[in-house]
Coordinates of C-alpha atoms in Angstrom, one line a residue:
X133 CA 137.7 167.2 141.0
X134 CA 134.3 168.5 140.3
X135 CA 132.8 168.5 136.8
X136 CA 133.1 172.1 136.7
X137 CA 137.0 172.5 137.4
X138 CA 137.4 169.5 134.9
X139 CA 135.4 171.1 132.2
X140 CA 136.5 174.1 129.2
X141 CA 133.8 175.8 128.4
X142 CA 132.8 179.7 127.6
X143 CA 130.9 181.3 130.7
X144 CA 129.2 178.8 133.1
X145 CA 126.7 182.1 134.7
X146 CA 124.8 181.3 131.1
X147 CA 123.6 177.9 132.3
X148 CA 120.2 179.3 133.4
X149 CA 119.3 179.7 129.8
X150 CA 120.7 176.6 128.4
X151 CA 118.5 174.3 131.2
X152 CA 115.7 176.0 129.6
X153 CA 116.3 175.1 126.6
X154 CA 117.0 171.6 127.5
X155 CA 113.6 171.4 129.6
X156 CA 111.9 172.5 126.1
X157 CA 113.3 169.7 124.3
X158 CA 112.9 166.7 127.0
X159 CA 108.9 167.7 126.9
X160 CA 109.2 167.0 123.3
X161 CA 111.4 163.5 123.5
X162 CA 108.9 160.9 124.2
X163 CA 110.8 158.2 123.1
X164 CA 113.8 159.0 124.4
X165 CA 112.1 159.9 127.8
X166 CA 110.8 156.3 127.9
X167 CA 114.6 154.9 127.4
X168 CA 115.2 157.2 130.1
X169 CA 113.3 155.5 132.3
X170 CA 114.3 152.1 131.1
X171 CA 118.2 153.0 132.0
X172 CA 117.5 154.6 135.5
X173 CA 116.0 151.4 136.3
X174 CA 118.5 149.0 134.7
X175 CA 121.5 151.3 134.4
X176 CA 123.1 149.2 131.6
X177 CA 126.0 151.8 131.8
X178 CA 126.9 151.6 135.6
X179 CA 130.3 152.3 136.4
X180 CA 131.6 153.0 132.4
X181 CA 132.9 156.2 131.1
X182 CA 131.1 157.2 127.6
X183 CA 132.8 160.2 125.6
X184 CA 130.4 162.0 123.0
X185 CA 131.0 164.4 120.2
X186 CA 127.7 165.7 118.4
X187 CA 126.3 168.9 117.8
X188 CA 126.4 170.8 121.1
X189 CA 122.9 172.2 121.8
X190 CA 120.2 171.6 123.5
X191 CA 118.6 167.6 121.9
X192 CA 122.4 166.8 122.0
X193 CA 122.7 168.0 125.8
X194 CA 119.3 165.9 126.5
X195 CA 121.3 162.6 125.1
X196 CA 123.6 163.2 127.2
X197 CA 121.5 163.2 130.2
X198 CA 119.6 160.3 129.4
X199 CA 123.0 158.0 128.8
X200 CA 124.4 159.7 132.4
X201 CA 120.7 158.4 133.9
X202 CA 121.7 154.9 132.8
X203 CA 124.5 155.0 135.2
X204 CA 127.6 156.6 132.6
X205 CA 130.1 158.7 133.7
X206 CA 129.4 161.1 130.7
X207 CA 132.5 163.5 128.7
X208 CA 130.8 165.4 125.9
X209 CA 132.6 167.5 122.8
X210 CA 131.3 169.5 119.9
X211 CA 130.9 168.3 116.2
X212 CA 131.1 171.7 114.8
X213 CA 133.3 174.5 115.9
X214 CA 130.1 176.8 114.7
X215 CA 126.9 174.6 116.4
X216 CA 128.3 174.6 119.7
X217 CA 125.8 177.1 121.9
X218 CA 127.8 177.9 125.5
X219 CA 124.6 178.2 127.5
X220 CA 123.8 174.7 127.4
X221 CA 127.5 173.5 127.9
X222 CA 127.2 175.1 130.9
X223 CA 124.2 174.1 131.9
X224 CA 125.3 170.4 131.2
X225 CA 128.4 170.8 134.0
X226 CA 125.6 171.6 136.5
X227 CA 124.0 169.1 135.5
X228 CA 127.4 166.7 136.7
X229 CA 128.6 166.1 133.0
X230 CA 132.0 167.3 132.2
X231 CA 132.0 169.4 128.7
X232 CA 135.1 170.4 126.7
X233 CA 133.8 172.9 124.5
X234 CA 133.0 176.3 123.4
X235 CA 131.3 178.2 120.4
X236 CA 133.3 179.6 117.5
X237 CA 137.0 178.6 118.8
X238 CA 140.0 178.3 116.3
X239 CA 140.8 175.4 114.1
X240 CA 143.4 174.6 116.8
X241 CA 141.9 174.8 119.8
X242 CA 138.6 172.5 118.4
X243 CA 140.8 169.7 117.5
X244 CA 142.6 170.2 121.4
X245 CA 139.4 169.7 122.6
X246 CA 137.7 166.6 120.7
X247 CA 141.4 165.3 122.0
X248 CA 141.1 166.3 125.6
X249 CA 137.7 164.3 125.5
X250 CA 139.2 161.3 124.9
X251 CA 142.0 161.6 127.7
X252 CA 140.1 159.8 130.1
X253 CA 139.9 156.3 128.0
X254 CA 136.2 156.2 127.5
X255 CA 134.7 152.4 127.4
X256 CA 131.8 154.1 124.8
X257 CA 131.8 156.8 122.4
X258 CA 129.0 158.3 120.4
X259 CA 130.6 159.9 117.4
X260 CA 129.3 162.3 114.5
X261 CA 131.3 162.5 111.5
X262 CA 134.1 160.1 112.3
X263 CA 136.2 162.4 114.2
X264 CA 136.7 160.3 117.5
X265 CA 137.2 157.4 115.9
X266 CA 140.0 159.3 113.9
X267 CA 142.4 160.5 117.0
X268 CA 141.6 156.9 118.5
X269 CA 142.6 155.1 115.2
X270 CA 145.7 157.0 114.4
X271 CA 146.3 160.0 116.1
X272 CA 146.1 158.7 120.1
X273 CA 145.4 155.0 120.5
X274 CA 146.5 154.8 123.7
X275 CA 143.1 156.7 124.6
X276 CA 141.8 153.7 122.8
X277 CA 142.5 150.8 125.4
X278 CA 139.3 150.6 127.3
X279 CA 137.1 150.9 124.7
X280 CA 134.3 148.2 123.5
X281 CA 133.3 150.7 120.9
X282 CA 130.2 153.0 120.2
X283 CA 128.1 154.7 117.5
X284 CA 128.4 156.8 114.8
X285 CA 125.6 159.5 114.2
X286 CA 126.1 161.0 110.4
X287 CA 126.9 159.4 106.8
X288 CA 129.8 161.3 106.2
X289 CA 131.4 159.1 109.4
X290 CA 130.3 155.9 108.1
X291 CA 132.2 156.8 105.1
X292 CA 135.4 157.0 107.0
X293 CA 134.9 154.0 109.4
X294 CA 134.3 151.8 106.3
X295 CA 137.4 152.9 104.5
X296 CA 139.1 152.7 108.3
X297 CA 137.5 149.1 108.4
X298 CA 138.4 148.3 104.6
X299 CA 142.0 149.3 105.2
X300 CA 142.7 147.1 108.9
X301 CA 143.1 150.0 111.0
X302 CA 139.9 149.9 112.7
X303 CA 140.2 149.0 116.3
X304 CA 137.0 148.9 117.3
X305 CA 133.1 147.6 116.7
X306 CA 130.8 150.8 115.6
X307 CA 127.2 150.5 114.7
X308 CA 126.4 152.9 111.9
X309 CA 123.0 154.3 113.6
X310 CA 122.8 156.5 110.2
X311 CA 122.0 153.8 108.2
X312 CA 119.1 152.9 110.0
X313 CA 115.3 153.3 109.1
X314 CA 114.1 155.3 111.5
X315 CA 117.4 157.5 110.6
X316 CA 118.1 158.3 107.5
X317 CA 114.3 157.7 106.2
X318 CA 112.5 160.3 109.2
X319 CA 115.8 162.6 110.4
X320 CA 117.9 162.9 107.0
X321 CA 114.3 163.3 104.7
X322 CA 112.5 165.4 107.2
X323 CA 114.9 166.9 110.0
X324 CA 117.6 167.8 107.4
X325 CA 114.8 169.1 105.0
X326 CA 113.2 171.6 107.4
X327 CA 116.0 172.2 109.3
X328 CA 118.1 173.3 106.2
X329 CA 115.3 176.0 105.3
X330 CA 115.5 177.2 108.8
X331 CA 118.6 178.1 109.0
X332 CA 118.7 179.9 104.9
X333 CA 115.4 181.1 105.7
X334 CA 116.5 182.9 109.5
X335 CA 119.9 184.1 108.4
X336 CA 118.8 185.5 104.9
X337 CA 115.2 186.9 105.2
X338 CA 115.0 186.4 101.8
X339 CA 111.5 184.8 99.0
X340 CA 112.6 181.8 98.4
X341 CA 108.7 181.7 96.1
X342 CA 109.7 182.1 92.8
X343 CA 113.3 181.6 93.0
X344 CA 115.6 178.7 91.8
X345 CA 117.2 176.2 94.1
X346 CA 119.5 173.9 93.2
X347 CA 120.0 170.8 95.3
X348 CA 123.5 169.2 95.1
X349 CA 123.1 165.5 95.7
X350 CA 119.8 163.1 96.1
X351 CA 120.7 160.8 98.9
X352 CA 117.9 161.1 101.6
X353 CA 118.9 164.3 103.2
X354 CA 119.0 166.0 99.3
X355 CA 115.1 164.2 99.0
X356 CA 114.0 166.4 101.9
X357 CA 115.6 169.5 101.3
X358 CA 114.3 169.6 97.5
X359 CA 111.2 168.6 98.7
X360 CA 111.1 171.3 101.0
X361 CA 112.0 174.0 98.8
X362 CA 108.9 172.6 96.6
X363 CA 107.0 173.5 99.3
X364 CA 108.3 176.8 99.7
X365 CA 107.3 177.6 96.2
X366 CA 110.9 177.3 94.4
X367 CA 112.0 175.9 91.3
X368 CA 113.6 172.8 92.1
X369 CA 117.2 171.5 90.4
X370 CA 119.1 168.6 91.3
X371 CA 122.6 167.6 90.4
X372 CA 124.3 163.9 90.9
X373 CA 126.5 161.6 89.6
X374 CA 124.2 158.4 90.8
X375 CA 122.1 157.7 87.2
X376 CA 119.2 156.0 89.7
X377 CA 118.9 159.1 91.8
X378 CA 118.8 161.2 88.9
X379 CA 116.3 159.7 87.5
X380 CA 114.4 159.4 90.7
X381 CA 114.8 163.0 91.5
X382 CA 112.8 163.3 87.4
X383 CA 110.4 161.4 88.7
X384 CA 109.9 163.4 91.9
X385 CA 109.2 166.3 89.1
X386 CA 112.7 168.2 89.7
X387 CA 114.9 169.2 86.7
X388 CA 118.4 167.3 86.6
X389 CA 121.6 168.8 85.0
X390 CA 125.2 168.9 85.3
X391 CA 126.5 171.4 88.1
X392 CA 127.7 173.5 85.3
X393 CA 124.7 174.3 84.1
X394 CA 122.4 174.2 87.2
X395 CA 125.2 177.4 88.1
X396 CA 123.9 179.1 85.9
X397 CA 120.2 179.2 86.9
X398 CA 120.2 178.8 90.5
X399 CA 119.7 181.7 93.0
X400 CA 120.3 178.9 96.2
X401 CA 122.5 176.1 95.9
X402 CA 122.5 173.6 99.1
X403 CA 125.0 171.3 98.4
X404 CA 124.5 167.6 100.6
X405 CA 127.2 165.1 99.2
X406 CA 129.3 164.2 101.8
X407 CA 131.8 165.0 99.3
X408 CA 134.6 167.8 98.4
X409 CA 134.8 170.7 96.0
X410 CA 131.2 170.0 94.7
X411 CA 131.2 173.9 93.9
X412 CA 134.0 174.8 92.6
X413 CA 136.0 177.7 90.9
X414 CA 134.3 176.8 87.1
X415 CA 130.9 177.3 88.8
X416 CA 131.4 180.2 90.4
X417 CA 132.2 182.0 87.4
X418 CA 128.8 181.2 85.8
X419 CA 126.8 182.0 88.9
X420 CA 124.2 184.5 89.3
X421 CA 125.0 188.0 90.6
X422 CA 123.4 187.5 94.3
X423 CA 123.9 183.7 94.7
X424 CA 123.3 182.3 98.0
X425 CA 125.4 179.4 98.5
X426 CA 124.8 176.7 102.0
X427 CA 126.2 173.3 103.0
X428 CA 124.1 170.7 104.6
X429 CA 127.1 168.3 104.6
X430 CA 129.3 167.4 107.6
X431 CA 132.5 169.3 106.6
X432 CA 132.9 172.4 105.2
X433 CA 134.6 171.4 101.9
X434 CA 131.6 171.2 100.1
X435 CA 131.8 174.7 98.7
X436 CA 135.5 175.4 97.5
X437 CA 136.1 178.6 99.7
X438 CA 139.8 179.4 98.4
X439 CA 139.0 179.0 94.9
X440 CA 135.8 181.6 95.6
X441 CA 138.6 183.6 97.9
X442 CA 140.9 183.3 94.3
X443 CA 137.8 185.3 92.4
X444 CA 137.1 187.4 94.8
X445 CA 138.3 191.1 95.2
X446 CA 137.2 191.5 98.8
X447 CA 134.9 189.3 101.7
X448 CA 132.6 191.4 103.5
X449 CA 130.6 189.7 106.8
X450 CA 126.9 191.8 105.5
X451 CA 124.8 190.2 108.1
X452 CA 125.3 187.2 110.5
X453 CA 126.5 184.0 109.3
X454 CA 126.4 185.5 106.1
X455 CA 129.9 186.8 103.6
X456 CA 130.1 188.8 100.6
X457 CA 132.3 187.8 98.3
X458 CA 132.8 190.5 95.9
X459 CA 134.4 188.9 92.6
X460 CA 136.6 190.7 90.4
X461 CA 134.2 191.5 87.5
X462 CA 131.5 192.9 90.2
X463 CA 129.1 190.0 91.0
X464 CA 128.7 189.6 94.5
X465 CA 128.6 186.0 95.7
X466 CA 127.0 185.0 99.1
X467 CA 128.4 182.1 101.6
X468 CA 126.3 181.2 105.1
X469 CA 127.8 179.9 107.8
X470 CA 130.9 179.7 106.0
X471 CA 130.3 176.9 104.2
X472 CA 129.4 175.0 107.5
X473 CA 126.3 172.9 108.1
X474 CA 123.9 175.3 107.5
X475 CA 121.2 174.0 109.9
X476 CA 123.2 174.0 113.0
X477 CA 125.6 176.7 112.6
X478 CA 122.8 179.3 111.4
X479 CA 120.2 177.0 113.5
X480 CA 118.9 175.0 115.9
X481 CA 119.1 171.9 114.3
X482 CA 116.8 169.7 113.7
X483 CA 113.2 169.5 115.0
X484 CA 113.0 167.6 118.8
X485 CA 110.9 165.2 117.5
X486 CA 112.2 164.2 115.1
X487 CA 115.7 163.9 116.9
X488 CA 113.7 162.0 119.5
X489 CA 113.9 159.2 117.1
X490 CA 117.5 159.5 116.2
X491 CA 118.6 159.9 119.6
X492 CA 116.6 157.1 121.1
X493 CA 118.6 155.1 118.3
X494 CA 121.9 156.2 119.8
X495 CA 121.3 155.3 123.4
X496 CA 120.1 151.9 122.2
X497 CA 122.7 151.6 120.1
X498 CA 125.1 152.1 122.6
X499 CA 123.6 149.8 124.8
X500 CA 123.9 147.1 122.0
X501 CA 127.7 147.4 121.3
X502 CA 128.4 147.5 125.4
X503 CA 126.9 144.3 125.3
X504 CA 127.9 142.7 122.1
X505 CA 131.3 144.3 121.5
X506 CA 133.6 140.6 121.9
X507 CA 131.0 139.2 119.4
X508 CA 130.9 142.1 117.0
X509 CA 134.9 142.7 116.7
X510 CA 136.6 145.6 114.7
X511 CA 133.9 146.4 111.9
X512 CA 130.9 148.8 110.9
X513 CA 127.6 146.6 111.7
X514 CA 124.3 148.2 111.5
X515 CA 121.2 149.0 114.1
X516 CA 119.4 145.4 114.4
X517 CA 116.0 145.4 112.8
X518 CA 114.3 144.9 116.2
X519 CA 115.9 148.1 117.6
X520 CA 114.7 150.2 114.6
X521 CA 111.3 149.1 115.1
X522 CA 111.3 149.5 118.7
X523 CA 112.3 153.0 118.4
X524 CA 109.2 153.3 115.6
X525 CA 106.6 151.3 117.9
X526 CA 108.0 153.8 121.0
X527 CA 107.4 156.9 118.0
X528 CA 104.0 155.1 117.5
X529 CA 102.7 154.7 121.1
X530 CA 103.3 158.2 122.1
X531 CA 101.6 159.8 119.4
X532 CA 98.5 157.8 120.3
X533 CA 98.3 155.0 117.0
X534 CA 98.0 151.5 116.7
X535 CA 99.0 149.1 114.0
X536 CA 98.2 146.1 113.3
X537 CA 99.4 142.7 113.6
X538 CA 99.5 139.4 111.1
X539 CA 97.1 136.5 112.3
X540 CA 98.7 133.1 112.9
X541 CA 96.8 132.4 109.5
X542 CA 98.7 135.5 108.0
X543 CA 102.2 134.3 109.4
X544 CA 101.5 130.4 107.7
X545 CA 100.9 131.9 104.5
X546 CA 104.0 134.2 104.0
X547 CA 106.1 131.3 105.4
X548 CA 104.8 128.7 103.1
X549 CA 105.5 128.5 99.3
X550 CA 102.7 125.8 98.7
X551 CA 99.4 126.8 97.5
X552 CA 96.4 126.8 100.1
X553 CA 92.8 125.8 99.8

């Protein structure tokens, strides 16, 4: 059976536009265009089947590609029922992967196919949010009996394999390729800060000069986004429940308060915890009239959408990934993407290079745990140091810089706790 009777997706006559876009983005992978290179000729994944489930546009579909060239038999899903773009599913099942998934389909029917993805046994999965690992753990692990195990792409999934791990119910190794330099220093600081202004500054149209913004949570995707809105020319607030962060994000020159009282001020709120109800019911009844709210977090639970729903009069769609909600005393209160991550589901994503880096992190990653997986056993283990700073030498070389290196003098000195003449 080919890859395109195999596959569900929306319209396969849009895969001219989506290998566009995926041309755009290899010509801006360096890194990962080397480890391209590296797995045609070594195909460490020959004959293995590797189910993935990250954002479905065009960086993701380029992954994908890259793992296939190191010899994979490659099953891809979405992360996001709202990042999903159709043209480059179908240009991936020309392209010989097959692709369960579609843009926009119902709670229901996203679930059926993150499931049907996994029907095949995979040996390998790539995973964002913890989702795969979810159905494999405790909904179907009969999918489960081929598998040495994979990587996991977002915070918000290391959270759940530890607690998975913690609890004995983890089956698996996974290597948390979040946790990594070259991750969360470069994609959650930088990616997540520009793309997050992409997608508020696309689907609004609105100054954001002059306005307040407040930034729910300073972990290293909150750094970037606050720091970005700096840039933009916005009064920055932060809100957190970590003392140390708080008094970093002082430091950084931002005003901290509690979330009740940043709601008051704030004219954009990006919330970034990882966390639930972060925004809540007591909040939205101090808001501003004309509050823009967005999520930058994995699930859409950041933002408490009943409890805005409760308040509300009536929900209006007023522009593209943009609601009204119309509360009962008259203020109008704005949710984009509905409450999704606002960067993929009102964007692109983040910037190719930068996911050049991330990326080349996940095929190497991969390639680790196929090769390690009896010695790792059912835990969380990071990216090894070596990796990261392969990835970063890899970033290095194709941007043209050098850096140095220690002498053998150097090397004695750090080693050695004696004094020297």
């Amino acid at each position: 059976m080919s890859t395109a009777d195999k596959s569900i997706v929306a319209d396969l006559s849009l895969a001219p536009e989506g290998h566009l876009k995926i041309d755009w983005v290899a010509a801006h992978m360096p890194v990962l265009n080397t480890i391209r290179e590296q797995f045609e000729k070594e195909q460490p994944f020959k004959g293995l089947k590797v189910t993935i489930a990250l954002h479905l546009e065009a960086k993701t579909a380029y992954l994908a590609k890259v793992v296939k060239a190191g010899g994979a038999d490659v099953t891809i899903t979405g992360s996001n029922p709202l990042s999903t773009q159709d043209d480059v599913c179908a240009a991936l099942v020309e392209d010989g992967i097959t692709v369960y998934a579609k843009y926009n389909p119902s709670p229901e029917e996203f679930k059926a196919l993150n499931v049907k993805a996994l029907e095949w046994k995979p040996d390998l999965i790539i995973d964002d949010g913890g989702d795969l690992a979810t159905i494999l753990n405790s909904e179907h692990p009969e999918f489960a009996e081929n598998l040495r195990g994979g990587a996991e792409e977002t915070t918000t999934g290391i959270i759940r394999l530890k607690a998975m791990e913690k609890d004995g119910s983890l089956r698996f190794p996974m290597v948390a390729v979040n946790d990594a330099y070259c991750k969360h220093l470069f994609d959650n600081r930088y990616g997540t800060g520009q793309s997050v202004w992409d997608g508020i500054n696309r689907t609004t149209n609105l100054m954001v000069a002059g306005k307040t913004v407040v930034v729910v949570g300073y972990g290293w995707c909150g750094k970037g986004v606050a720091m970005r809105a700096k840039g933009l020319g916005a009064n920055v607030v932060v809100t957190e429940i970590d003392a140390i962060k708080a008094v970093e994000a002082y430091m950084d020159g931002f005003a901290v308060m509690p979330m009740i009282e940043a709601a008051k001020v704030g004219e954009f709120f990006v919330t970034v915890t990882g966390n639930r109800d972060v925004i809540r019911g007591e909040h939205y009844e101090v808001m501003k009239d004309g509050a823009v709210i967005s999520n930058a977090g994995h699930f859409d639970v950041e933002a408490n959408k009943p409890e805005l729903a409760a308040l509300s009069s009536s929900v209006r769609t007023v522009r593209r990934n943009i609601e009204e909600y119309k509360l009962q005393d008259g203020r109008s209160i704005y949710l984009l993407a509905e409450g999704r991550l606002v960067n993929l589901a009102a964007g692109d994503g983040h910037p190719a290079e930068i996911m050049d880096m991330t990326f080349a992190l996940q095929a190497v990653a991969l390639r680790y745990v196929n090769e390690q997986y009896k010695s790792i056993g059912s835990k969380v283990v990071n990216v090894p140091y070596e990796l990261d700073e392969q990835v970063a030498r890899l970033k290095l070389q194709s941007l043209g810089f050098g850096i140095d290196t220690l002498t053998e003098e150097q090397k004695s000195y750090l080693d050695s706790w004696k004094e020297t003449e």
